[in-house]
Coordinates of C-alpha atoms in Angstrom, one line a residue:
X1 CA 16.9 33.3 -5.5
X2 CA 14.1 31.5 -3.6
X3 CA 12.6 28.2 -4.3
X4 CA 10.1 27.8 -7.2
X5 CA 7.3 25.9 -5.6
X6 CA 5.4 25.6 -8.8
X7 CA 8.4 24.0 -10.6
X8 CA 9.0 21.7 -7.6
X9 CA 5.5 20.3 -8.0
X10 CA 5.6 20.5 -11.8
X11 CA 2.4 22.6 -12.0
X12 CA 1.5 25.9 -13.6
X13 CA 0.9 29.1 -11.6
X14 CA -2.8 28.6 -12.4
X15 CA -2.9 25.1 -10.9
X16 CA -6.2 24.2 -9.2
X17 CA -6.4 22.6 -5.7
X18 CA -7.1 19.2 -7.4
X19 CA -4.0 19.6 -9.6
X20 CA -1.8 20.5 -6.6
X21 CA -3.1 17.5 -4.6
X22 CA -2.6 15.1 -7.6
X23 CA 1.0 16.4 -8.1
X24 CA 1.9 16.2 -4.5
X25 CA 0.6 12.7 -4.1
X26 CA 2.5 11.4 -7.1
X27 CA 5.8 13.1 -6.1
X28 CA 5.5 12.3 -2.4
X29 CA 5.1 8.6 -3.1
X30 CA 8.0 8.7 -5.5
X31 CA 10.4 10.5 -3.2
X32 CA 9.4 9.2 0.3
X33 CA 12.7 8.5 2.0
X34 CA 11.7 5.0 3.0
X35 CA 11.7 4.1 -0.7
X36 CA 15.3 5.2 -1.2
X37 CA 17.7 3.2 0.8
X38 CA 20.7 4.0 -1.3
X39 CA 20.0 7.8 -1.8
X40 CA 18.1 8.5 1.4
X41 CA 19.6 11.9 2.1
X42 CA 18.8 13.2 -1.4
X43 CA 15.2 11.8 -1.2
X44 CA 14.7 13.5 2.2
X45 CA 15.6 16.9 0.7
X46 CA 13.3 16.3 -2.3
X47 CA 10.5 15.0 0.0
X48 CA 10.8 18.1 2.2
X49 CA 10.7 20.5 -0.7
X50 CA 7.7 18.7 -2.2
X51 CA 5.8 18.9 1.1
X52 CA 6.8 22.6 1.7
X53 CA 5.7 23.5 -1.9
X54 CA 2.3 21.8 -1.4
X55 CA 1.8 23.3 2.1
X56 CA 2.3 26.8 0.7
X57 CA 0.4 26.5 -2.7
X58 CA -2.6 24.7 -1.2
X59 CA -3.3 27.5 1.2
X60 CA -4.8 30.6 -0.6
X61 CA -3.2 33.1 1.8
X62 CA 0.2 31.6 1.9
X63 CA 0.1 31.2 -1.9
X64 CA -0.8 34.9 -2.4
X65 CA 2.1 36.0 -0.1
X66 CA 4.4 33.7 -2.0
X67 CA 3.2 35.0 -5.4
X68 CA 3.8 38.6 -4.2
X69 CA 6.9 38.4 -2.2
X70 CA 8.5 35.0 -3.1
X71 CA 10.0 32.5 -0.6
X72 CA 12.1 35.2 1.1
X73 CA 9.0 37.3 1.9
X74 CA 7.0 34.3 2.9
X75 CA 9.6 33.0 5.4
X76 CA 11.2 36.4 6.4
X77 CA 8.0 38.1 7.3
X78 CA 6.1 41.0 5.9
X79 CA 6.5 44.3 7.7
X80 CA 3.4 46.2 9.1
X81 CA 1.4 47.5 6.2
X82 CA 3.5 45.6 3.7
X83 CA 0.6 43.4 2.7
X84 CA -1.8 46.3 2.0
X85 CA -1.2 46.2 -1.7
X86 CA -2.2 42.5 -1.8
X87 CA -5.6 43.0 -0.1
X88 CA -4.5 42.1 3.4
X89 CA -4.6 45.2 5.6
X90 CA -2.2 45.4 8.5
X91 CA 0.5 43.2 6.9
X92 CA -1.4 39.8 7.2
X93 CA -2.1 40.1 10.9
X94 CA -4.8 37.3 10.7
X95 CA -4.0 34.2 8.8
X96 CA -7.0 32.1 9.6
X97 CA -8.9 30.0 7.0
X98 CA -8.3 28.8 3.5
X99 CA -6.9 25.4 2.3
X100 CA -5.3 22.7 4.4
X101 CA -3.4 24.4 7.2
X102 CA -0.7 22.8 9.3
X103 CA 1.4 25.4 11.2
X104 CA 1.8 29.0 10.4
X105 CA 3.0 32.0 12.5
X106 CA 0.4 34.6 12.8
X107 CA 2.0 38.0 13.4
X108 CA 5.2 39.6 14.5
X109 CA 5.8 42.7 16.6
X110 CA 3.8 45.7 15.5
X111 CA 1.2 43.6 13.5
X112 CA 3.6 42.4 10.8
X113 CA 3.6 38.9 9.5
X114 CA 6.3 36.9 11.4
X115 CA 7.0 34.4 8.7
X116 CA 6.2 30.9 7.6
X117 CA 7.8 27.8 9.1
X118 CA 7.3 24.6 7.1
X119 CA 5.5 21.7 8.9
X120 CA 6.9 18.2 9.4
X121 CA 6.7 16.5 6.0
X122 CA 5.5 13.3 7.6
X123 CA 2.5 15.1 9.1
X124 CA 1.6 16.5 5.7
X125 CA 2.0 13.0 4.1
X126 CA -0.2 11.5 6.8
X127 CA -2.8 14.2 6.3
X128 CA -3.0 13.7 2.5
X129 CA -3.1 10.0 2.5
X130 CA -5.5 9.6 5.4
X131 CA -8.4 9.6 2.9
X132 CA -7.0 6.9 0.6
X133 CA -5.2 6.9 -2.7
X134 CA -4.8 3.8 -4.8
X135 CA -3.0 1.3 -2.6
X136 CA -3.1 3.7 0.3
X137 CA -6.3 3.5 2.4
X138 CA -7.4 5.6 5.4
X139 CA -10.2 6.2 7.7
X140 CA -12.2 9.3 7.0
X141 CA -9.2 11.5 6.2
X142 CA -7.8 11.7 9.7
X143 CA -4.4 13.4 9.8
X144 CA -2.4 11.2 12.1
X145 CA -4.6 8.1 12.7
X146 CA -4.2 7.0 9.1
X147 CA -3.2 3.8 7.3
X148 CA 0.2 3.7 5.8
X149 CA 0.3 0.9 3.3
X150 CA 3.3 -0.8 1.7
X151 CA 2.6 -3.4 -0.9
X152 CA 6.2 -4.3 -1.6
X153 CA 7.6 -4.4 1.9
X154 CA 10.1 -1.7 1.1
X155 CA 8.6 1.1 3.2
X156 CA 8.5 1.5 6.9
X157 CA 11.3 -0.9 7.5
X158 CA 14.3 1.5 7.7
X159 CA 15.0 3.4 11.0
X160 CA 18.6 4.5 10.4
X161 CA 18.1 8.3 10.9
X162 CA 16.5 11.1 9.0
X163 CA 12.8 11.3 8.9
X164 CA 12.2 7.7 9.8
X165 CA 13.9 8.2 13.2
X166 CA 11.1 10.5 14.3
X167 CA 8.5 7.7 14.1
X168 CA 7.2 6.6 17.5
X169 CA 7.5 3.0 18.7
X170 CA 5.3 0.5 17.0
X171 CA 3.5 -2.7 17.8
X172 CA 3.1 -5.2 15.1
X173 CA 0.2 -7.6 14.7
X174 CA -0.6 -10.2 12.0
X175 CA -3.6 -9.8 9.7
X176 CA -4.5 -13.3 8.5
X177 CA -6.6 -13.4 5.3
X178 CA -7.7 -16.3 3.1
X179 CA -6.6 -16.3 -0.6
X180 CA -10.2 -15.7 -1.5
X181 CA -10.2 -12.5 0.6
X182 CA -6.9 -11.3 -0.9
X183 CA -8.0 -12.2 -4.4
X184 CA -11.4 -10.4 -4.2
X185 CA -10.5 -7.7 -1.6
X186 CA -12.2 -7.4 1.7
X187 CA -12.7 -5.2 4.8
X188 CA -11.4 -6.3 8.2
X189 CA -12.6 -4.6 11.4
X190 CA -10.3 -5.1 14.3
X191 CA -11.0 -4.1 17.9
X192 CA -7.9 -2.9 19.8
X193 CA -7.5 -1.9 23.5
X194 CA -5.4 1.1 24.1
X195 CA -3.7 2.0 27.4
X196 CA -2.8 5.5 28.3
X197 CA -0.7 6.6 31.3
X198 CA -1.8 10.0 32.7
X199 CA 0.3 12.6 34.6
X200 CA -0.8 11.1 37.9
X201 CA 0.6 7.7 37.0
X202 CA -2.8 6.1 36.5
X203 CA -3.4 3.9 33.5
X204 CA -6.7 4.1 31.6
X205 CA -7.9 1.8 28.9
X206 CA -10.2 2.3 26.0
X207 CA -11.4 0.3 23.0
X208 CA -11.2 1.3 19.4
X209 CA -12.4 -0.3 16.1
X210 CA -9.9 -0.1 13.3
X211 CA -10.8 -0.8 9.7
X212 CA -8.5 -2.2 7.2
X213 CA -9.5 -2.3 3.5
X214 CA -7.6 -5.2 2.0
X215 CA -7.1 -4.4 -1.7
X216 CA -7.3 -7.2 -4.3
X217 CA -3.9 -8.7 -5.0
X218 CA -2.0 -7.5 -1.9
X219 CA 0.9 -9.7 -1.0
X220 CA 2.0 -11.3 2.2
X221 CA 4.1 -8.8 4.1
X222 CA 2.0 -5.8 3.1
X223 CA 2.0 -3.4 6.1
X224 CA -0.9 -1.2 7.2
X225 CA 0.1 1.4 9.7
X226 CA -2.3 3.2 12.1
X227 CA -0.3 6.1 13.5
X228 CA -0.5 6.8 17.2
X229 CA -3.5 4.5 17.8
X230 CA -1.4 2.2 20.1
X231 CA -0.5 2.5 23.8
X232 CA 0.9 5.7 25.2
X233 CA 2.7 4.9 28.4
X234 CA 4.5 8.2 28.7
X235 CA 6.9 8.0 25.8
X236 CA 4.6 8.9 23.0
X237 CA 1.8 6.9 21.4
X238 CA 2.7 3.8 19.5
X239 CA 1.8 3.1 15.9
X240 CA -0.2 -0.1 15.3
X241 CA 1.1 -2.0 12.3
X242 CA -0.8 -4.9 10.8
X243 CA 1.2 -7.3 8.6
X244 CA -0.8 -9.2 6.0
X245 CA -0.5 -13.0 6.2
X246 CA -1.9 -15.6 3.8
X247 CA -3.8 -18.5 5.3
X248 CA -3.0 -21.9 3.7
X249 CA -5.4 -22.9 1.0
X250 CA -6.6 -26.5 0.5
X251 CA -6.2 -26.3 -3.3
X252 CA -3.9 -23.4 -4.4
X253 CA -0.5 -22.1 -3.4
X254 CA 0.4 -18.6 -4.3
X255 CA 3.7 -17.8 -6.0
X256 CA 3.9 -14.0 -6.6
X257 CA 1.0 -13.2 -8.9
X258 CA 0.6 -16.8 -10.0
X259 CA -1.4 -19.6 -8.4
X260 CA 0.0 -23.2 -8.3
X261 CA -2.2 -26.3 -8.4
X262 CA -1.3 -29.9 -8.1
X263 CA -3.7 -32.1 -10.2
X264 CA -3.7 -35.9 -9.8
X265 CA -4.6 -38.0 -12.8
X266 CA -5.2 -41.7 -13.1
X267 CA -3.0 -43.5 -15.5
X268 CA -5.9 -43.8 -17.9
X269 CA -6.5 -40.0 -17.8
X270 CA -2.8 -39.4 -18.3
X271 CA -2.7 -41.6 -21.4
X272 CA -6.2 -41.1 -22.9
X273 CA -7.1 -37.6 -21.9
X274 CA -9.2 -36.0 -19.2
X275 CA -11.5 -33.1 -18.4
X276 CA -11.7 -31.8 -14.8
X277 CA -13.5 -28.9 -13.1
X278 CA -11.5 -26.4 -11.1
X279 CA -13.2 -23.8 -8.9
X280 CA -11.3 -20.5 -8.9
X281 CA -10.9 -18.0 -6.1
X282 CA -13.6 -15.8 -7.5
X283 CA -16.1 -18.6 -7.3
X284 CA -16.2 -19.4 -11.0
X285 CA -15.6 -22.9 -12.3
X286 CA -13.4 -23.7 -15.3
X287 CA -12.8 -27.0 -17.1
X288 CA -9.2 -28.1 -17.5
X289 CA -8.8 -30.7 -20.2
X290 CA -6.1 -32.4 -22.3
X291 CA -6.2 -35.0 -25.0
X292 CA -2.5 -35.7 -25.3
X293 CA -0.3 -37.9 -23.2
X294 CA 0.6 -36.4 -19.9
X295 CA 3.9 -37.2 -18.2
X296 CA 4.5 -37.2 -14.4
X297 CA 5.6 -33.7 -13.4
X298 CA 4.4 -32.1 -16.6
X299 CA 3.3 -28.5 -16.2
X300 CA 0.5 -26.5 -17.9
X301 CA 0.3 -22.7 -17.7
X302 CA -3.1 -20.9 -18.0
X303 CA -2.5 -17.2 -18.4
X304 CA -5.1 -14.9 -16.8
X305 CA -6.4 -17.4 -14.2
X306 CA -3.9 -16.6 -11.3
X307 CA -4.0 -13.9 -8.6
X308 CA -5.2 -10.4 -9.1
X309 CA -2.3 -7.9 -9.6
X310 CA -2.6 -5.1 -7.1
X311 CA -1.1 -2.4 -9.2
X312 CA -2.9 -3.4 -12.4
X313 CA -6.7 -3.2 -12.0
X314 CA -7.3 -5.6 -14.9
X315 CA -4.1 -7.6 -14.4
X316 CA -4.0 -11.3 -13.5
X317 CA -1.2 -13.8 -13.0
X318 CA -1.3 -17.4 -14.4
X319 CA -2.6 -20.7 -13.1
X320 CA 0.2 -23.2 -13.1
X321 CA -0.9 -26.8 -13.0
X322 CA 1.6 -29.6 -12.1
X323 CA 0.3 -33.1 -13.0
X324 CA 0.8 -36.1 -10.7
X325 CA 0.1 -39.5 -12.2
X326 CA -1.5 -42.1 -9.9
X327 CA -0.3 -45.5 -11.0
X328 CA -2.3 -48.7 -10.1
X329 CA -0.8 -50.7 -7.3
X330 CA -1.2 -54.0 -9.2
X331 CA -2.4 -55.4 -12.5
X332 CA -3.9 -58.8 -13.4
X333 CA -2.3 -60.9 -16.1
X334 CA -5.1 -60.1 -18.4
X335 CA -4.7 -56.3 -17.9
X336 CA -1.0 -56.6 -18.5
X337 CA -1.6 -58.5 -21.7
X338 CA -4.0 -55.8 -23.0
X339 CA -1.6 -53.0 -22.1
X340 CA 1.2 -54.8 -23.8
X341 CA -0.9 -55.3 -26.9
X342 CA -1.9 -51.6 -27.0
X343 CA 1.6 -50.4 -26.6
X344 CA 3.3 -52.7 -29.1
X345 CA 0.8 -52.3 -32.0

């Protein structure tokens, strides 16, 4: 019995193009082999089946052949005249048009349909995510020159065989951003120079402008991949991979989704209370105050005032304030007497 493409994607036989695309994106992200270090082989099989199911069902003509003849008929080929009952005279001799097409054999001997050969799953993945999805962002829906984003640093790092071994060489470049840029999100445009070696042995150069849409809350180490936009010196075009780096901030230090802040108080402020303004990364100013006694090294935690959480549109970490007490370098006898009186009453 052949594969049930509808069951693989978890959709009904009446699923629309949008429903198919939504199902594919969800499952492809879940089962991409680079997310499965411990069960990579199983993930590769699932990822391949998911891609194959989407490639067939998203193309009207392939889908109609599959609905009529099943997987065996789709891959084995329809004999001449065999497709007449389905509204395709001559056994599907012309397969042009309809849906997103990758590779599909046209016809066999005598005008029959020669059979369907699934495309490279990575090509389909690049095609679908070239236009952007959540944390994945691309440039105009290009099939192979797309961004491949990894917010956890757990994708694109494994080259131990399987699908990942087919990736071309890559060149890595840092993408430095301020905490403000990462908190609010920003767009970076980067000019790259590409070298290409032709068949005559000559090297030509060209410039290209790449755009990276930094999403709010991304973490240091996030990778943005532009496939085949690098040099091609005769061994296949390189991928360009930008790795997000956080520039040091004069006030805050990031710790995951939290922001850490050291606040210095005078001894008077530590003992009698204080009220200090703090400008956040979004430009707003809040007042931090306390009327109780503050000890050196004491910590205050303010929920909701930390970094943006990339996978939660309305999520924020905490602002963690560590207090440092500035003691006077000397005291007059009169000051000592007054302090002694105040503390012994």
